[in-house]
Amino acid sequence: MRRGVLPENAGTPLATPLFPSVMYHYESVSQMEDLYEGRIEGFTYARYGNPNSVILAEKLSWMEGAAGGTMTASGMTAITAAMLGVLSQGDGVAASSQLYRRSLKLVGEVLPRLGFEVRQFDPSEPASLAKAITPGTRVVLTEVISNPMLRVANFAAIAEAAKAVGALLLVDNTFTTPSLFNPLANGADLVAHSVTKMLSGHSDLNLGYIGGLDPVILDQIADTISIMGFNASPHDCWLAERGLHTFDLRLRQAQANAASLADLLVAHEAVTRVHYPGLADHVDHDLARSMLPNGYGTMVGFVLGGDRSNVDAFLAAAGNIPYGSTLGDVATVLTLPAISSHRTMPRDERLALGIEQNLVRVSVGIEDFDLIAADFAEALDAAKAAG
Ligand SMILES: *Cc1c(COP(=O)(O)O)cnc(C)c1O
């Protein structure tokens, strides 16, 4: 059987078609030459890019104010591609000590194994920057709101320190999203996302994005993605684009729910502490207010009084709310950082970061708040009753 041909169709589809094709063929050798010489535009092979990844990357670049960007197979491949795309032998890396756990492994284990010297700084403590960001530093990696303590980075100080030594500032903007903070407009050179989370929003794909301002550096990173095979699946990009259309609506609803949930938690006897940058008693509240005028995000942390038995009682009674380890879903999701993401971190290091054994992280979803409130009230009462 031969390959089919697309039927004649003068119309233009409203929804973006899915392009799963790995290969694109051309009419003649000279057309191929025109393509390779950049005289015409086109796709050749999926690892070098596909229409669905280009459409999605352009939307995200627009949201971030980037000159360009590329989709990757995951958030982690976006960060890895940025590092491998710009680092050369002898370069130093400075990284926040409060990154997403796998990013900490990348800078703490993988990059040192490849010979790069990595120094850490506390993103909320400008005094720690001078020792970490030095003239040998090529890349500075930070996030804006940390996981799971929701500490707000002193972004202006970090950007200034990076600029002073000519280092590239790479920002993982997953927790803040382009609607709450734009790293590139605030002194960053590169911005990365785990599109897996809030941007796509439905927990049905893994995707990353890396964008920036300098076309030469963006080309180096795009080359790294196609050489290493960090490219994104067309199907995942197609689904993520569909999710992105409702991103702002979802963000608005989830942020309003998060603010209401924080208030509910503060008022309940079973809870000893609430971590949410929108609360006046949050350690970085003033900084959050000045840096994040569009809202404080969709994550809330809280500590249950008592011990593990209280957490067990809470989770058993909170059966309607999934307990797992991701964030940014349309549904509210609970995580216990000490048991999952920070399980392998030594206990004293964990406690130094403020990650108590009974800390519960909530990725707040877009449900009707009445549903969330009813589920939490029941589960918190059960935690309290467990003694
Ligand atoms: C989830 C996450 C990542 C990793 O993204 P994947 O798509 O799972 O590879 C990186 N940074 C942050 C802040 C995340 O939440």
Coordinates of C-alpha atoms and ligand atoms in Angstrom, one line a residue:
M1 CA 0.0 0.0 0.0
R2 CA 1.2 3.5 -0.8
R3 CA 1.2 6.5 1.5
G4 CA -2.0 8.6 1.2
V5 CA -2.3 12.2 0.1
L6 CA -4.2 14.8 2.1
P7 CA -7.6 15.6 0.4
E8 CA -8.1 18.9 -1.3
N9 CA -9.4 21.5 1.2
A10 CA -9.7 25.2 0.6
G11 CA -10.6 25.7 4.2
T12 CA -8.3 26.4 7.1
P13 CA -8.8 24.3 10.2
L14 CA -9.8 26.3 13.3
A15 CA -8.2 23.9 15.8
T16 CA -4.5 23.2 15.3
P17 CA -4.0 19.9 13.5
L18 CA -1.7 17.3 15.0
F19 CA 1.4 16.6 12.9
P20 CA 2.8 13.3 14.2
S21 CA 4.9 12.8 11.0
V22 CA 8.6 12.2 11.7
M23 CA 9.6 13.0 8.1
Y24 CA 8.7 15.7 5.5
H25 CA 9.4 15.0 1.9
Y26 CA 10.1 17.5 -0.8
E27 CA 9.6 17.7 -4.6
S28 CA 13.1 18.0 -5.7
V29 CA 16.8 18.0 -4.7
S30 CA 16.9 21.8 -5.4
Q31 CA 14.0 22.3 -3.1
M32 CA 15.8 20.4 -0.4
E33 CA 18.9 22.6 -1.0
D34 CA 16.8 25.7 -0.8
L35 CA 15.6 24.5 2.6
Y36 CA 19.0 23.7 3.9
E37 CA 20.3 27.1 2.7
G38 CA 17.4 28.8 4.5
R39 CA 15.8 30.2 1.3
I40 CA 12.6 28.5 2.1
E41 CA 11.1 27.4 5.5
G42 CA 10.1 23.8 6.3
F43 CA 10.5 20.8 8.5
T44 CA 12.6 17.8 7.7
Y45 CA 12.8 15.4 10.6
A46 CA 10.9 15.5 13.9
R47 CA 14.0 15.6 16.2
Y48 CA 14.8 19.0 14.6
G49 CA 11.3 20.4 15.2
N50 CA 7.7 19.9 14.2
P51 CA 4.8 22.2 13.6
N52 CA 3.1 21.5 16.9
S53 CA 6.2 22.2 18.9
V54 CA 6.9 25.4 17.0
I55 CA 3.3 26.7 17.4
L56 CA 3.4 26.1 21.2
A57 CA 6.9 27.5 21.6
E58 CA 5.9 30.7 19.9
K59 CA 2.9 31.1 22.2
L60 CA 5.1 30.6 25.3
S61 CA 7.8 33.0 23.9
W62 CA 5.1 35.6 23.4
M63 CA 3.9 35.1 27.0
E64 CA 7.5 35.4 28.4
G65 CA 8.5 38.3 26.1
A66 CA 11.3 36.0 24.7
A67 CA 12.9 36.5 21.3
G68 CA 12.6 32.8 20.7
G69 CA 12.3 29.4 22.4
T70 CA 12.2 25.7 21.9
M71 CA 9.9 22.9 23.4
T72 CA 11.6 20.0 25.1
A73 CA 10.5 16.6 26.2
S74 CA 10.2 17.7 29.9
G75 CA 11.0 20.5 32.2
M76 CA 14.2 18.8 33.2
T77 CA 15.4 18.5 29.6
A78 CA 14.8 22.2 29.2
I79 CA 17.1 23.0 32.1
T80 CA 19.6 20.4 31.0
A81 CA 19.7 21.7 27.4
A82 CA 20.3 25.2 28.6
M83 CA 23.3 24.1 30.7
L84 CA 24.8 21.8 28.1
G85 CA 24.1 24.4 25.4
V86 CA 26.1 27.2 27.0
L87 CA 28.7 25.6 29.4
S88 CA 32.2 24.9 28.3
Q89 CA 35.1 23.2 30.2
G90 CA 36.2 25.3 33.1
D91 CA 32.9 27.2 33.5
G92 CA 31.4 27.7 36.9
V93 CA 27.7 27.3 37.8
A94 CA 25.9 29.1 40.7
A95 CA 22.6 27.6 41.8
S96 CA 19.9 28.3 44.3
S97 CA 19.9 25.9 47.2
Q98 CA 16.1 25.7 47.0
L99 CA 15.5 24.3 43.6
Y100 CA 13.1 21.6 42.4
R101 CA 14.6 18.4 43.8
R102 CA 15.8 17.0 40.4
S103 CA 17.3 20.3 39.5
L104 CA 19.3 20.1 42.7
K105 CA 20.5 16.7 41.6
L106 CA 21.5 18.1 38.2
V107 CA 23.6 20.9 39.7
G108 CA 24.7 18.9 42.8
E109 CA 25.6 15.6 41.2
V110 CA 25.6 15.5 37.4
L111 CA 27.3 18.8 36.6
P112 CA 30.1 18.2 39.2
R113 CA 30.6 14.7 37.8
L114 CA 31.2 16.4 34.3
G115 CA 33.8 18.7 35.9
F116 CA 31.8 21.9 36.4
E117 CA 32.3 23.7 39.7
V118 CA 28.9 24.4 41.2
R119 CA 28.4 26.8 44.1
Q120 CA 25.1 27.3 45.9
F121 CA 23.4 30.4 47.2
D122 CA 20.3 31.0 49.3
P123 CA 17.9 32.8 46.9
S124 CA 16.3 34.7 49.8
E125 CA 19.6 35.8 51.3
P126 CA 21.5 38.4 49.2
A127 CA 24.5 38.1 51.5
S128 CA 25.1 34.6 50.2
L129 CA 25.4 35.7 46.5
A130 CA 28.9 37.1 46.5
K131 CA 30.6 33.8 47.4
A132 CA 28.6 31.8 44.8
I133 CA 28.5 34.2 41.9
T134 CA 32.1 34.9 40.9
P135 CA 33.9 36.0 37.7
G136 CA 34.2 32.3 36.7
T137 CA 30.4 31.8 36.8
R138 CA 28.9 31.2 33.4
V139 CA 25.3 30.3 34.5
V140 CA 23.2 31.2 37.5
L141 CA 20.1 29.1 38.1
T142 CA 17.3 30.1 40.3
E143 CA 13.5 29.8 40.7
V144 CA 11.2 32.6 41.8
I145 CA 9.0 30.8 44.4
S146 CA 10.7 27.8 46.1
N147 CA 9.3 24.4 46.6
P148 CA 7.8 23.5 49.0
M149 CA 8.5 26.4 51.4
L150 CA 7.2 29.0 49.0
R151 CA 10.1 31.3 49.8
V152 CA 10.4 34.3 47.3
A153 CA 13.7 34.8 45.7
N154 CA 15.3 38.2 46.0
F155 CA 15.3 38.4 42.2
A156 CA 16.7 41.9 41.8
A157 CA 19.8 41.0 43.9
I158 CA 20.4 37.8 42.0
A159 CA 20.0 39.5 38.6
E160 CA 22.4 42.2 39.6
A161 CA 25.0 39.7 40.9
A162 CA 24.8 37.7 37.7
K163 CA 25.1 40.8 35.5
A164 CA 28.1 42.1 37.5
V165 CA 30.2 39.0 36.5
G166 CA 28.7 38.6 33.0
A167 CA 27.0 35.3 33.9
L168 CA 23.8 34.1 32.2
L169 CA 20.8 34.1 34.5
L170 CA 18.6 31.0 33.9
V171 CA 15.3 31.1 35.7
D172 CA 12.9 28.1 36.2
N173 CA 9.6 30.0 36.1
T174 CA 7.3 27.0 36.6
F175 CA 5.9 28.0 40.0
T176 CA 5.3 31.6 39.1
T177 CA 4.1 31.1 35.4
P178 CA 4.5 33.9 32.8
S179 CA 1.3 35.6 34.2
L180 CA 2.8 36.3 37.6
F181 CA 6.4 37.1 36.8
N182 CA 8.5 37.6 33.7
P183 CA 12.1 36.8 34.4
L184 CA 13.4 38.2 31.0
A185 CA 11.8 41.6 31.7
N186 CA 13.6 41.6 35.1
G187 CA 17.2 40.9 34.1
A188 CA 17.2 37.2 33.2
D189 CA 18.8 35.8 30.0
L190 CA 17.0 32.5 29.8
V191 CA 13.6 31.2 31.1
A192 CA 12.7 27.5 31.5
H193 CA 9.3 25.9 32.2
S194 CA 8.0 22.6 33.2
V195 CA 5.0 22.9 30.8
T196 CA 3.8 19.6 32.5
K197 CA 2.4 21.7 35.3
M198 CA 0.1 24.7 35.3
L199 CA 0.6 25.8 31.7
S200 CA -0.8 22.6 30.2
G201 CA -2.8 22.0 33.4
H202 CA -4.2 18.5 33.0
S203 CA -1.4 16.1 34.1
D204 CA -1.5 14.2 30.9
L205 CA 1.9 15.1 29.4
N206 CA 5.5 15.9 30.2
L207 CA 6.9 18.9 28.4
G208 CA 9.4 21.7 28.8
Y209 CA 10.2 25.0 27.3
I210 CA 13.4 27.0 27.1
G211 CA 13.4 30.6 25.8
G212 CA 15.6 33.7 26.0
L213 CA 16.7 36.9 24.4
D214 CA 20.0 36.2 22.6
P215 CA 19.5 34.5 19.2
V216 CA 23.1 33.0 19.2
I217 CA 22.6 31.4 22.6
L218 CA 19.1 30.2 21.7
D219 CA 20.6 28.5 18.6
Q220 CA 23.2 26.8 20.7
I221 CA 20.5 25.5 23.0
A222 CA 18.2 24.4 20.1
D223 CA 21.2 22.5 18.5
T224 CA 21.8 20.8 21.9
I225 CA 18.1 19.7 21.9
S226 CA 18.3 18.2 18.5
I227 CA 21.7 16.6 19.0
M228 CA 20.8 15.1 22.4
G229 CA 17.3 14.2 21.4
F230 CA 15.6 16.3 24.0
N231 CA 12.9 17.2 21.5
A232 CA 9.2 17.3 22.4
S233 CA 6.5 14.9 21.2
P234 CA 4.1 16.6 18.7
H235 CA 1.2 14.9 20.5
D236 CA 2.2 16.4 23.8
C237 CA 2.6 19.8 22.3
W238 CA -0.8 19.6 20.6
L239 CA -2.4 18.7 24.0
A240 CA -0.5 21.4 25.8
E241 CA -1.6 24.0 23.3
R242 CA -5.2 23.0 24.0
G243 CA -4.6 23.3 27.7
L244 CA -2.9 26.7 27.3
H245 CA -6.0 28.3 25.9
T246 CA -7.6 28.0 29.3
F247 CA -4.4 28.8 31.3
D248 CA -5.4 32.3 32.4
L249 CA -8.9 31.2 33.5
R250 CA -7.5 28.3 35.4
L251 CA -4.8 30.4 37.0
R252 CA -7.4 33.0 38.2
Q253 CA -9.7 30.4 39.7
A254 CA -6.9 28.4 41.3
Q255 CA -5.3 31.5 42.8
A256 CA -8.6 32.6 44.3
N257 CA -9.1 29.1 45.7
A258 CA -5.5 29.2 47.1
A259 CA -6.1 32.5 48.9
S260 CA -9.4 31.2 50.4
L261 CA -7.8 27.9 51.4
A262 CA -5.0 29.7 53.2
D263 CA -7.5 31.6 55.3
L264 CA -9.5 28.4 56.0
L265 CA -6.2 26.7 57.2
V266 CA -5.2 29.6 59.4
A267 CA -8.5 29.4 61.2
H268 CA -8.4 25.6 61.9
E269 CA -7.2 24.2 65.2
A270 CA -5.5 21.2 63.6
V271 CA -3.1 23.4 61.7
T272 CA 0.0 24.8 63.5
R273 CA 1.5 26.8 60.6
V274 CA 0.5 28.0 57.1
H275 CA 3.0 28.9 54.4
Y276 CA 1.5 31.1 51.7
P277 CA 3.2 34.2 50.3
G278 CA -0.1 36.1 50.4
L279 CA -0.4 35.9 54.2
A280 CA 0.9 38.9 56.1
D281 CA 3.0 36.7 58.4
H282 CA 4.8 34.9 55.5
V283 CA 8.5 35.5 55.9
D284 CA 8.7 37.0 52.4
H285 CA 5.3 38.6 52.2
D286 CA 6.6 42.2 51.6
L287 CA 8.9 41.0 48.8
A288 CA 6.1 38.9 47.3
R289 CA 3.8 42.0 47.3
S290 CA 6.2 44.1 45.4
M291 CA 7.3 41.4 43.0
L292 CA 4.1 39.6 42.3
P293 CA 1.3 42.1 41.8
N294 CA -0.9 39.6 39.8
G295 CA -1.2 37.1 42.7
Y296 CA 0.8 34.8 44.9
G297 CA 0.4 31.5 43.0
T298 CA -1.6 28.4 43.4
M299 CA 0.5 26.6 46.1
V300 CA -0.2 26.5 49.8
G301 CA 1.8 24.7 52.5
F302 CA 0.6 23.9 56.0
V303 CA 1.8 21.9 59.0
L304 CA -0.5 19.6 60.9
G305 CA -0.1 19.5 64.7
G306 CA 0.8 16.1 66.3
D307 CA 2.7 13.4 64.5
R308 CA 2.4 11.0 61.6
S309 CA -0.9 9.6 63.0
N310 CA -2.5 13.0 62.5
V311 CA -1.3 13.2 58.9
D312 CA -2.6 9.6 58.3
A313 CA -6.0 10.6 59.7
F314 CA -6.0 13.7 57.6
L315 CA -5.2 11.9 54.3
A316 CA -7.6 9.0 55.1
A317 CA -10.5 11.6 55.6
A318 CA -9.4 13.6 52.5
G319 CA -10.1 10.8 50.2
N320 CA -11.6 13.0 47.5
I321 CA -8.3 14.9 47.1
P322 CA -5.6 12.9 45.4
Y323 CA -2.4 12.4 47.4
G324 CA 0.7 12.3 45.1
S325 CA 3.6 14.4 44.0
T326 CA 2.7 16.7 41.1
L327 CA 1.3 20.2 40.9
G328 CA -0.6 22.5 38.5
D329 CA -3.4 20.1 37.8
V330 CA -7.1 21.2 37.4
A331 CA -7.7 19.1 40.6
T332 CA -6.4 20.0 44.0
V333 CA -3.5 17.6 44.9
L334 CA -1.8 16.9 48.2
T335 CA 1.9 16.1 48.7
L336 CA 4.0 15.3 51.7
P337 CA 7.5 16.7 50.8
A338 CA 9.3 14.9 53.7
I339 CA 7.9 11.6 52.3
S340 CA 8.2 12.2 48.6
S341 CA 10.3 15.0 47.0
H342 CA 12.6 15.6 49.9
R343 CA 12.7 11.9 51.2
T344 CA 16.4 11.4 50.4
M345 CA 17.5 14.8 51.9
P346 CA 19.1 14.3 55.3
R347 CA 16.7 15.1 58.1
D348 CA 18.7 18.1 59.5
E349 CA 19.0 19.7 56.1
R350 CA 15.3 19.2 55.5
L351 CA 14.5 20.8 58.9
A352 CA 16.9 23.7 58.2
L353 CA 14.9 24.5 55.1
G354 CA 11.7 24.4 57.3
I355 CA 10.4 21.2 55.8
E356 CA 8.8 19.7 58.9
Q357 CA 7.7 16.0 59.0
N358 CA 4.0 17.1 59.0
L359 CA 4.2 19.6 56.2
V360 CA 1.5 19.2 53.6
R361 CA 1.9 20.9 50.3
V362 CA -1.3 21.7 48.4
S363 CA -1.4 22.3 44.7
V364 CA -4.8 24.1 44.6
G365 CA -7.0 23.2 41.7
I366 CA -9.9 24.9 40.0
E367 CA -12.8 23.1 41.7
D368 CA -15.7 25.1 43.1
F369 CA -14.2 26.4 46.4
D370 CA -17.2 25.0 48.3
L371 CA -16.1 21.5 47.4
I372 CA -12.5 22.1 48.5
A373 CA -13.6 23.7 51.7
A374 CA -15.9 20.8 52.6
D375 CA -13.2 18.2 51.9
F376 CA -10.6 20.1 54.0
A377 CA -13.0 20.8 56.9
E378 CA -13.7 17.1 57.2
A379 CA -10.1 16.0 56.8
L380 CA -8.8 18.7 59.3
D381 CA -11.5 17.7 61.8
A382 CA -10.3 14.1 61.5
A383 CA -6.7 15.1 62.0
K384 CA -7.7 17.0 65.1
A385 CA -9.7 14.1 66.4
A386 CA -6.7 11.7 66.0
G387 CA -5.3 13.5 69.1
Ligands
LIG1 C1 8.1 19.6 37.8 C2 9.1 20.7 37.8 C3 10.3 20.5 37.1 C4 10.5 19.3 36.2 O1 9.6 19.3 35.1 P1 9.3 17.9 34.4 O2 8.4 18.4 33.3 O3 8.7 17.0 35.4 O4 10.6 17.4 33.8 C5 11.3 21.5 37.1 N1 11.1 22.6 37.9 C6 10.0 22.8 38.7 C7 9.9 24.0 39.5 C8 9.0 21.8 38.7 O5 7.9 22.0 39.4

